[in-house]
Amino acid sequence: MKLSGWGRYPTAIAEIIEPVSQQSVQNHFTEDSHHTQIIARGGGRSYGDSALADSVLSTRFLDNFISLNTDQNTLRCGSGVQLKELLHLVIPAGYFPPVLPGTKYVTVGGAIAADIHGKNHHQEGSFCEHVSCLTLLLASGEILNCSGTENKELFLATCGGMGLTGIILDATIFLKRVPSVSINQETRIAHSLSECMDIFDSVEDSEYSVAWLDGLAQGKKKGRSLVHTGCHSTEGVKRPISRRELSIPSLTPAMVLNKYSLQLFNEFVYKSQLIKRKSKKVNYESYFFPLDSIRNWNFLYGSRGFIQYQFLVPLDCSREAISAILKKIADASMVPALSVLKKFVKGNGNYLSFPRSGYTLAMDFKRSEKLFPLLEEVDELVLAYEGRQYLAKDARMSERVFKQSYKNWEKFIAVKTKYDPKNVFASQQSKRLGLTN
């Protein structure tokens, strides 16, 4: 079967294995029925090739809820549970996940493998910081419990390890109690990148914060943006919400997104906010998952797909670094269709986790031949500022760039070699980055 990540590039022809239970997953390995390298795949929302291999094990049937512990505020569930289903279960009980990404179609296993982050990293950190423990199936067929105190080195390698240590069968995660799932949103207008970052500094007490950035604006307007802060309303909706979704046809021509249409769109978004009400109550779907209202929005980039380039640079040089990168992209006349800026405040001990103190900017580019040479130049700028790229969004980073920016890759390799000496768990990405052969 032909597979791709959410960016629709690259692609692979893979054998799909769909075990219907944890026992059948284990049988696949203990019965020595696998002869090729394999990688787990959840919702297919990683953008590049991290869930592509000759054999792909789908976790879609590992979608059972095991227990909700209201004394400890924890939920144990299968790794194939999507955040959409998790929300529908916990919201009526007065709970909310402590960290949410930009889509509800990520699975719990995928959230752990990518150590996802959300709009509240400055408050809550990344997803794996709220994982109490997980159950991991090794290449040998052995099942181990992993946590910060049990099989700790394997836990640190699995959280953010892109599925390369084994199959996550289930996990226990902490939940937080909220008064409602309605969000009091406030929008602040920033006329420049510096002003945007000043706003981020001033709203660190906000529960959530994120900025839409006009990647096309230059000169004094470079980095102009809309910073959306939010917090849970004390009076609001306490039930799950389902929105009607617009569907994008698969044959959408790539010419829909071009420099001129995007300039018009960015100008409209920015100027329309000048006359809109700056504070309002919105539902959690609108705040956390705005693009989920457009099913298959990745088709908008045409059949060649797109690249999301997400990087992080340290706080002390973030203004200079992001300004230089935006200028590099503008000088090349490349057009990011979407640019999102967030502030991080700390890293964690996981060997391959992306976040640390700094700013992260994610930019979507329609794939073209001249894009890749440009991104190689941007890679060098990111490295020069001691930054790095997010593995869950990566589709083309080189081994040199990866190993220069992820300082703990050798610690990861040591753990993987100990528990998976034959590199049974491998992906196109892991081979490209030199994590497996």
CSV table of C-alpha atoms in Angstrom, one decimal:
chain,number,residue,atom,x,y,z
A,1,MET,CA,0.0,0.0,0.0
A,2,LYS,CA,1.2,3.5,-0.8
A,3,LEU,CA,1.7,5.6,2.3
A,4,SER,CA,2.9,9.1,3.2
A,5,GLY,CA,2.9,11.5,6.1
A,6,TRP,CA,0.6,14.5,6.4
A,7,GLY,CA,2.8,16.5,4.1
A,8,ARG,CA,2.3,13.9,1.4
A,9,TYR,CA,6.0,13.7,0.8
A,10,PRO,CA,7.9,11.4,0.7
A,11,THR,CA,5.9,8.3,-0.1
A,12,ALA,CA,6.5,4.6,0.4
A,13,ILE,CA,5.1,1.2,-0.6
A,14,ALA,CA,4.5,-0.6,2.7
A,15,GLU,CA,3.0,-3.8,4.0
A,16,ILE,CA,0.3,-2.8,6.6
A,17,ILE,CA,0.0,-4.9,9.7
A,18,GLU,CA,-3.2,-4.3,11.7
A,19,PRO,CA,-3.2,-6.4,14.9
A,20,VAL,CA,-6.5,-6.3,16.7
A,21,SER,CA,-5.1,-6.6,20.3
A,22,GLN,CA,-2.0,-6.3,22.4
A,23,GLN,CA,-1.7,-10.0,22.3
A,24,SER,CA,-1.7,-10.2,18.6
A,25,VAL,CA,0.9,-7.4,18.5
A,26,GLN,CA,3.1,-9.5,20.8
A,27,ASN,CA,2.5,-12.6,18.7
A,28,HIS,CA,3.8,-10.9,15.6
A,29,PHE,CA,7.2,-10.6,17.3
A,30,THR,CA,7.4,-13.7,19.4
A,31,GLU,CA,6.4,-16.0,16.5
A,32,ASP,CA,9.3,-14.6,14.5
A,33,SER,CA,6.9,-13.8,11.7
A,34,HIS,CA,8.6,-10.5,10.8
A,35,HIS,CA,11.5,-10.5,8.4
A,36,THR,CA,11.7,-6.8,7.6
A,37,GLN,CA,12.2,-3.6,9.6
A,38,ILE,CA,9.0,-2.2,11.0
A,39,ILE,CA,7.7,1.1,12.5
A,40,ALA,CA,4.4,1.8,14.3
A,41,ARG,CA,1.9,4.3,12.8
A,42,GLY,CA,-0.9,5.9,14.6
A,43,GLY,CA,-3.0,8.7,13.1
A,44,GLY,CA,-0.5,9.4,10.3
A,45,ARG,CA,-0.2,13.0,11.3
A,46,SER,CA,3.6,13.2,11.4
A,47,TYR,CA,4.5,15.3,8.4
A,48,GLY,CA,7.4,13.5,6.8
A,49,ASP,CA,8.8,9.9,6.8
A,50,SER,CA,9.0,9.0,10.5
A,51,ALA,CA,6.2,6.5,10.1
A,52,LEU,CA,7.2,5.0,6.8
A,53,ALA,CA,9.0,1.7,6.4
A,54,ASP,CA,8.8,-1.5,4.4
A,55,SER,CA,6.4,-2.8,7.1
A,56,VAL,CA,4.1,-0.5,9.1
A,57,LEU,CA,2.3,-1.7,12.2
A,58,SER,CA,-1.0,0.3,12.6
A,59,THR,CA,-2.1,0.9,16.2
A,60,ARG,CA,-5.7,1.8,15.2
A,61,PHE,CA,-7.2,-1.2,17.0
A,62,LEU,CA,-5.3,-0.5,20.2
A,63,ASP,CA,-7.9,2.1,20.9
A,64,ASN,CA,-9.4,0.8,24.2
A,65,PHE,CA,-9.9,2.9,27.4
A,66,ILE,CA,-8.6,0.9,30.4
A,67,SER,CA,-9.3,3.0,33.4
A,68,LEU,CA,-10.0,6.6,34.6
A,69,ASN,CA,-8.7,7.1,38.1
A,70,THR,CA,-10.4,10.2,39.6
A,71,ASP,CA,-8.4,9.9,42.8
A,72,GLN,CA,-5.1,10.3,41.0
A,73,ASN,CA,-6.5,12.3,38.0
A,74,THR,CA,-5.1,9.8,35.5
A,75,LEU,CA,-6.3,8.0,32.4
A,76,ARG,CA,-4.9,4.7,31.1
A,77,CYS,CA,-5.7,3.9,27.5
A,78,GLY,CA,-4.4,2.1,24.4
A,79,SER,CA,-1.8,3.8,22.3
A,80,GLY,CA,-4.2,4.0,19.3
A,81,VAL,CA,-6.7,6.2,21.1
A,82,GLN,CA,-7.0,9.5,19.2
A,83,LEU,CA,-7.1,12.7,21.2
A,84,LYS,CA,-10.5,13.3,19.7
A,85,GLU,CA,-11.9,10.2,21.5
A,86,LEU,CA,-9.9,11.0,24.7
A,87,LEU,CA,-11.5,14.5,24.8
A,88,HIS,CA,-15.0,13.0,24.4
A,89,LEU,CA,-14.4,10.7,27.4
A,90,VAL,CA,-12.7,13.1,29.9
A,91,ILE,CA,-14.6,16.4,29.3
A,92,PRO,CA,-17.9,15.3,30.8
A,93,ALA,CA,-15.9,14.2,33.9
A,94,GLY,CA,-14.5,17.7,34.3
A,95,TYR,CA,-11.0,16.9,32.9
A,96,PHE,CA,-8.9,18.2,30.0
A,97,PRO,CA,-5.5,16.9,28.6
A,98,PRO,CA,-2.7,19.1,30.0
A,99,VAL,CA,-1.1,19.4,26.5
A,100,LEU,CA,-2.8,19.4,23.1
A,101,PRO,CA,-1.2,19.8,19.6
A,102,GLY,CA,-2.8,21.5,16.7
A,103,THR,CA,-4.9,18.6,15.6
A,104,LYS,CA,-7.2,16.2,17.6
A,105,TYR,CA,-6.4,13.3,15.2
A,106,VAL,CA,-3.0,12.5,16.8
A,107,THR,CA,-3.0,9.2,18.8
A,108,VAL,CA,-1.7,8.9,22.4
A,109,GLY,CA,1.1,6.7,21.1
A,110,GLY,CA,2.0,9.2,18.5
A,111,ALA,CA,1.9,12.1,21.0
A,112,ILE,CA,4.4,10.2,23.2
A,113,ALA,CA,6.7,9.2,20.3
A,114,ALA,CA,6.9,12.8,19.1
A,115,ASP,CA,6.7,14.3,22.6
A,116,ILE,CA,4.2,16.8,21.2
A,117,HIS,CA,3.9,20.4,22.5
A,118,GLY,CA,1.0,22.8,22.4
A,119,LYS,CA,0.1,26.4,23.0
A,120,ASN,CA,0.9,26.2,26.7
A,121,HIS,CA,4.5,24.9,26.8
A,122,HIS,CA,5.5,27.9,28.9
A,123,GLN,CA,3.1,26.6,31.5
A,124,GLU,CA,2.9,22.8,31.2
A,125,GLY,CA,5.9,21.7,29.1
A,126,SER,CA,5.5,18.9,26.6
A,127,PHE,CA,3.1,15.9,26.5
A,128,CYS,CA,5.5,13.4,27.9
A,129,GLU,CA,6.0,15.4,31.1
A,130,HIS,CA,2.4,14.3,31.9
A,131,VAL,CA,2.9,10.6,31.1
A,132,SER,CA,3.0,8.6,34.4
A,133,CYS,CA,4.0,5.4,32.7
A,134,LEU,CA,3.8,3.4,29.5
A,135,THR,CA,3.8,-0.2,28.4
A,136,LEU,CA,6.4,-1.0,25.7
A,137,LEU,CA,6.7,-4.0,23.5
A,138,LEU,CA,10.4,-4.7,22.6
A,139,ALA,CA,11.7,-6.4,19.4
A,140,SER,CA,12.2,-9.6,21.4
A,141,GLY,CA,8.5,-9.7,22.2
A,142,GLU,CA,9.1,-8.8,25.8
A,143,ILE,CA,6.8,-6.3,27.4
A,144,LEU,CA,8.2,-3.7,29.8
A,145,ASN,CA,6.7,-1.0,32.0
A,146,CYS,CA,8.5,2.2,31.6
A,147,SER,CA,8.4,5.4,33.7
A,148,GLY,CA,10.6,8.0,35.3
A,149,THR,CA,11.5,5.4,38.0
A,150,GLU,CA,11.1,2.1,36.2
A,151,ASN,CA,13.3,1.3,33.1
A,152,LYS,CA,14.1,5.0,33.2
A,153,GLU,CA,16.6,5.1,30.3
A,154,LEU,CA,14.2,3.3,28.0
A,155,PHE,CA,11.5,5.8,29.1
A,156,LEU,CA,13.7,8.7,28.2
A,157,ALA,CA,14.5,7.2,24.8
A,158,THR,CA,10.9,6.3,24.0
A,159,CYS,CA,9.5,9.7,24.9
A,160,GLY,CA,10.3,11.7,21.7
A,161,GLY,CA,12.0,8.6,20.2
A,162,MET,CA,9.8,8.5,17.1
A,163,GLY,CA,8.8,4.9,17.7
A,164,LEU,CA,12.3,3.5,17.4
A,165,THR,CA,12.5,1.7,20.7
A,166,GLY,CA,9.4,-0.5,20.4
A,167,ILE,CA,5.6,-0.5,20.1
A,168,ILE,CA,3.9,1.6,22.7
A,169,LEU,CA,0.9,-0.6,23.8
A,170,ASP,CA,-0.8,1.7,26.3
A,171,ALA,CA,0.0,4.6,28.6
A,172,THR,CA,-1.2,6.3,31.7
A,173,ILE,CA,-1.4,10.1,31.5
A,174,PHE,CA,-2.2,12.8,34.0
A,175,LEU,CA,-5.2,15.0,33.4
A,176,LYS,CA,-6.1,18.4,34.7
A,177,ARG,CA,-9.4,19.6,36.1
A,178,VAL,CA,-10.9,22.6,34.3
A,179,PRO,CA,-14.0,24.7,35.1
A,180,SER,CA,-15.1,24.5,31.5
A,181,VAL,CA,-13.8,23.8,28.0
A,182,SER,CA,-14.8,27.2,26.7
A,183,ILE,CA,-11.7,29.4,26.1
A,184,ASN,CA,-11.6,33.1,26.9
A,185,GLN,CA,-9.5,34.3,23.9
A,186,GLU,CA,-7.8,37.6,23.6
A,187,THR,CA,-6.0,38.8,20.5
A,188,ARG,CA,-3.2,41.3,20.5
A,189,ILE,CA,-1.9,42.9,17.3
A,190,ALA,CA,1.9,43.1,16.8
A,191,HIS,CA,3.2,45.3,14.1
A,192,SER,CA,6.7,43.7,14.0
A,193,LEU,CA,8.6,40.6,15.2
A,194,SER,CA,10.1,42.5,18.1
A,195,GLU,CA,6.7,43.7,19.2
A,196,CYS,CA,5.3,40.2,18.9
A,197,MET,CA,8.0,38.8,21.2
A,198,ASP,CA,7.5,41.7,23.6
A,199,ILE,CA,3.8,40.6,23.8
A,200,PHE,CA,4.9,37.0,24.5
A,201,ASP,CA,7.1,38.2,27.3
A,202,SER,CA,4.2,40.2,28.8
A,203,VAL,CA,1.6,37.3,28.7
A,204,GLU,CA,3.6,34.5,30.3
A,205,ASP,CA,0.9,34.2,33.0
A,206,SER,CA,-1.6,33.3,30.3
A,207,GLU,CA,-2.6,29.7,30.2
A,208,TYR,CA,-2.2,29.5,26.4
A,209,SER,CA,-0.5,31.6,23.8
A,210,VAL,CA,0.3,31.3,20.1
A,211,ALA,CA,0.9,33.7,17.2
A,212,TRP,CA,-0.1,33.7,13.6
A,213,LEU,CA,2.8,35.4,11.8
A,214,ASP,CA,2.7,37.0,8.3
A,215,GLY,CA,5.7,35.3,6.7
A,216,LEU,CA,5.5,37.6,3.7
A,217,ALA,CA,5.8,41.0,5.4
A,218,GLN,CA,9.2,42.7,5.1
A,219,GLY,CA,10.8,45.9,6.2
A,220,LYS,CA,9.4,47.5,9.3
A,221,LYS,CA,6.4,45.1,9.0
A,222,LYS,CA,8.6,42.0,9.1
A,223,GLY,CA,7.2,39.5,11.7
A,224,ARG,CA,3.9,41.3,12.1
A,225,SER,CA,1.5,39.0,13.8
A,226,LEU,CA,-1.6,38.2,15.8
A,227,VAL,CA,-0.9,36.8,19.3
A,228,HIS,CA,-3.8,34.8,20.6
A,229,THR,CA,-3.8,34.1,24.3
A,230,GLY,CA,-6.4,32.0,26.1
A,231,CYS,CA,-7.6,30.5,29.4
A,232,HIS,CA,-10.4,28.2,30.4
A,233,SER,CA,-13.5,30.2,31.2
A,234,THR,CA,-15.0,29.8,34.6
A,235,GLU,CA,-18.5,29.8,33.0
A,236,GLY,CA,-18.8,27.9,29.8
A,237,VAL,CA,-19.4,24.6,28.0
A,238,LYS,CA,-18.7,21.4,29.9
A,239,ARG,CA,-19.4,18.9,27.1
A,240,PRO,CA,-17.5,17.7,24.0
A,241,ILE,CA,-18.0,19.6,20.8
A,242,SER,CA,-18.2,18.2,17.3
A,243,ARG,CA,-18.0,20.7,14.4
A,244,ARG,CA,-19.1,20.2,10.8
A,245,GLU,CA,-16.0,19.9,8.6
A,246,LEU,CA,-15.4,21.2,5.1
A,247,SER,CA,-13.7,18.6,2.9
A,248,ILE,CA,-11.0,19.5,0.4
A,249,PRO,CA,-11.1,17.4,-2.8
A,250,SER,CA,-7.9,15.3,-3.5
A,251,LEU,CA,-7.6,16.9,-7.0
A,252,THR,CA,-7.2,20.4,-5.8
A,253,PRO,CA,-4.7,22.2,-8.1
A,254,ALA,CA,-1.5,23.5,-6.5
A,255,MET,CA,-2.0,26.9,-8.1
A,256,VAL,CA,-4.7,27.7,-5.5
A,257,LEU,CA,-1.8,28.6,-3.2
A,258,ASN,CA,0.5,31.1,-4.8
A,259,LYS,CA,2.4,34.3,-3.8
A,260,TYR,CA,-0.5,36.6,-4.8
A,261,SER,CA,-3.3,34.6,-3.2
A,262,LEU,CA,-1.3,34.3,0.0
A,263,GLN,CA,-0.5,38.0,0.1
A,264,LEU,CA,-4.1,38.9,-0.2
A,265,PHE,CA,-5.1,36.3,2.4
A,266,ASN,CA,-2.4,37.6,4.9
A,267,GLU,CA,-3.4,41.2,4.4
A,268,PHE,CA,-7.1,40.3,4.9
A,269,VAL,CA,-6.4,38.3,8.1
A,270,TYR,CA,-4.2,41.0,9.6
A,271,LYS,CA,-6.4,44.0,8.7
A,272,SER,CA,-9.7,42.3,9.5
A,273,GLN,CA,-8.5,41.8,13.1
A,274,LEU,CA,-8.1,45.6,13.4
A,275,ILE,CA,-11.9,46.0,13.4
A,276,LYS,CA,-12.8,42.7,15.2
A,277,ARG,CA,-13.5,42.3,18.9
A,278,LYS,CA,-10.2,41.5,20.6
A,279,SER,CA,-11.7,39.5,23.5
A,280,LYS,CA,-14.2,36.7,23.1
A,281,LYS,CA,-15.3,33.3,24.3
A,282,VAL,CA,-14.6,30.5,21.9
A,283,ASN,CA,-15.0,26.7,22.0
A,284,TYR,CA,-11.9,24.6,22.5
A,285,GLU,CA,-12.1,23.2,19.0
A,286,SER,CA,-11.7,26.6,17.5
A,287,TYR,CA,-8.8,27.6,19.7
A,288,PHE,CA,-6.8,24.4,19.6
A,289,PHE,CA,-7.7,22.8,16.3
A,290,PRO,CA,-8.6,25.5,13.8
A,291,LEU,CA,-7.4,23.6,10.8
A,292,ASP,CA,-9.3,20.4,11.7
A,293,SER,CA,-12.5,22.2,10.5
A,294,ILE,CA,-11.1,21.6,7.0
A,295,ARG,CA,-10.8,17.9,6.4
A,296,ASN,CA,-7.8,17.0,4.2
A,297,TRP,CA,-6.5,20.6,4.2
A,298,ASN,CA,-3.2,19.1,3.1
A,299,PHE,CA,-4.7,18.6,-0.3
A,300,LEU,CA,-4.6,22.4,-0.8
A,301,TYR,CA,-0.9,22.1,-1.7
A,302,GLY,CA,-1.5,19.9,-4.7
A,303,SER,CA,-0.3,16.5,-5.6
A,304,ARG,CA,3.3,17.3,-4.8
A,305,GLY,CA,2.5,17.9,-1.2
A,306,PHE,CA,4.2,20.3,1.1
A,307,ILE,CA,7.0,20.7,3.7
A,308,GLN,CA,6.5,22.0,7.1
A,309,TYR,CA,9.8,23.5,8.4
A,310,GLN,CA,9.7,23.8,12.2
A,311,PHE,CA,12.7,25.0,14.0
A,312,LEU,CA,13.7,26.2,17.5
A,313,VAL,CA,16.2,28.8,18.4
A,314,PRO,CA,17.4,29.8,21.9
A,315,LEU,CA,15.8,32.8,23.7
A,316,ASP,CA,18.9,34.9,23.9
A,317,CYS,CA,19.3,35.1,20.1
A,318,SER,CA,15.7,34.4,19.0
A,319,ARG,CA,14.9,37.9,17.6
A,320,GLU,CA,18.1,38.1,15.6
A,321,ALA,CA,17.8,34.5,14.4
A,322,ILE,CA,14.2,34.5,13.3
A,323,SER,CA,14.6,37.9,11.6
A,324,ALA,CA,17.6,36.5,9.6
A,325,ILE,CA,15.7,33.4,8.6
A,326,LEU,CA,12.6,35.4,7.5
A,327,LYS,CA,14.9,37.6,5.4
A,328,LYS,CA,16.6,34.6,3.8
A,329,ILE,CA,13.2,33.1,2.8
A,330,ALA,CA,11.9,36.5,1.5
A,331,ASP,CA,15.1,37.1,-0.5
A,332,ALA,CA,14.5,33.7,-2.2
A,333,SER,CA,10.9,34.7,-3.1
A,334,MET,CA,9.6,31.7,-1.3
A,335,VAL,CA,6.1,31.8,0.2
A,336,PRO,CA,5.2,30.2,3.5
A,337,ALA,CA,1.5,29.5,3.3
A,338,LEU,CA,1.2,29.4,7.1
A,339,SER,CA,3.6,30.6,9.9
A,340,VAL,CA,3.0,29.9,13.6
A,341,LEU,CA,5.2,31.1,16.4
A,342,LYS,CA,5.3,29.8,20.0
A,343,LYS,CA,7.4,30.4,23.0
A,344,PHE,CA,9.1,27.6,25.0
A,345,VAL,CA,10.5,28.0,28.5
A,346,LYS,CA,12.4,24.8,29.2
A,347,GLY,CA,13.5,21.4,27.9
A,348,ASN,CA,13.3,18.0,29.5
A,349,GLY,CA,15.5,15.0,29.9
A,350,ASN,CA,14.2,13.0,27.0
A,351,TYR,CA,17.0,12.2,24.6
A,352,LEU,CA,15.3,13.3,21.3
A,353,SER,CA,12.6,15.7,22.5
A,354,PHE,CA,12.4,18.9,20.5
A,355,PRO,CA,11.5,21.6,23.1
A,356,ARG,CA,13.9,23.7,25.1
A,357,SER,CA,14.0,27.3,26.1
A,358,GLY,CA,13.4,29.5,23.0
A,359,TYR,CA,11.0,30.3,20.2
A,360,THR,CA,9.8,27.9,17.7
A,361,LEU,CA,8.5,28.9,14.2
A,362,ALA,CA,6.6,26.5,12.0
A,363,MET,CA,6.3,27.4,8.3
A,364,ASP,CA,4.4,25.5,5.5
A,365,PHE,CA,5.9,25.5,2.0
A,366,LYS,CA,4.4,24.1,-1.1
A,367,ARG,CA,7.0,21.6,-2.3
A,368,SER,CA,9.1,22.7,-5.3
A,369,GLU,CA,12.5,22.0,-6.7
A,370,LYS,CA,14.0,25.3,-5.5
A,371,LEU,CA,12.6,24.8,-2.0
A,372,PHE,CA,15.1,22.2,-0.9
A,373,PRO,CA,18.3,24.2,-1.7
A,374,LEU,CA,16.8,27.1,0.2
A,375,LEU,CA,16.0,25.0,3.3
A,376,GLU,CA,19.6,23.7,3.3
A,377,GLU,CA,20.7,27.3,3.6
A,378,VAL,CA,18.1,27.8,6.4
A,379,ASP,CA,19.5,24.7,8.1
A,380,GLU,CA,22.9,26.4,8.4
A,381,LEU,CA,21.4,29.5,9.9
A,382,VAL,CA,19.5,27.4,12.5
A,383,LEU,CA,22.7,25.6,13.3
A,384,ALA,CA,24.7,28.8,13.6
A,385,TYR,CA,22.2,30.0,16.2
A,386,GLU,CA,22.4,26.6,18.0
A,387,GLY,CA,18.9,25.7,17.1
A,388,ARG,CA,17.3,22.5,15.8
A,389,GLN,CA,14.3,21.1,13.8
A,390,TYR,CA,11.3,19.1,15.0
A,391,LEU,CA,11.5,15.4,14.0
A,392,ALA,CA,7.8,15.0,13.8
A,393,LYS,CA,7.7,17.6,11.0
A,394,ASP,CA,11.0,16.7,9.3
A,395,ALA,CA,11.1,15.2,5.8
A,396,ARG,CA,14.5,16.1,4.5
A,397,MET,CA,17.0,17.0,7.2
A,398,SER,CA,20.5,15.6,6.8
A,399,GLU,CA,22.3,13.3,9.2
A,400,ARG,CA,25.0,16.0,9.8
A,401,VAL,CA,22.4,18.6,10.7
A,402,PHE,CA,20.5,16.3,13.0
A,403,LYS,CA,23.5,15.1,14.9
A,404,GLN,CA,24.9,18.5,15.3
A,405,SER,CA,21.7,19.9,16.8
A,406,TYR,CA,20.5,16.9,18.9
A,407,LYS,CA,23.3,16.6,21.5
A,408,ASN,CA,21.9,13.4,23.1
A,409,TRP,CA,21.7,11.3,20.0
A,410,GLU,CA,24.5,9.0,21.1
A,411,LYS,CA,22.7,8.4,24.4
A,412,PHE,CA,19.6,7.4,22.4
A,413,ILE,CA,21.7,5.1,20.2
A,414,ALA,CA,23.2,3.4,23.2
A,415,VAL,CA,19.7,2.6,24.6
A,416,LYS,CA,18.3,1.5,21.3
A,417,THR,CA,21.3,-0.8,20.7
A,418,LYS,CA,20.7,-2.4,24.1
A,419,TYR,CA,17.1,-3.1,23.6
A,420,ASP,CA,16.9,-3.5,19.8
A,421,PRO,CA,20.4,-4.6,18.6
A,422,LYS,CA,19.1,-5.7,15.2
A,423,ASN,CA,17.4,-2.5,14.4
A,424,VAL,CA,14.0,-4.2,14.0
A,425,PHE,CA,12.3,-0.8,14.6
A,426,ALA,CA,13.4,1.6,11.8
A,427,SER,CA,11.9,4.1,9.5
A,428,GLN,CA,12.9,6.0,6.4
A,429,GLN,CA,13.6,9.0,8.7
A,430,SER,CA,15.8,7.0,11.1
A,431,LYS,CA,17.9,5.7,8.2
A,432,ARG,CA,18.3,9.2,6.7
A,433,LEU,CA,19.3,10.6,10.1
A,434,GLY,CA,21.8,7.9,10.9
A,435,LEU,CA,19.8,6.5,13.8
A,436,THR,CA,19.5,3.0,12.2
A,437,ASN,CA,20.9,1.2,9.2
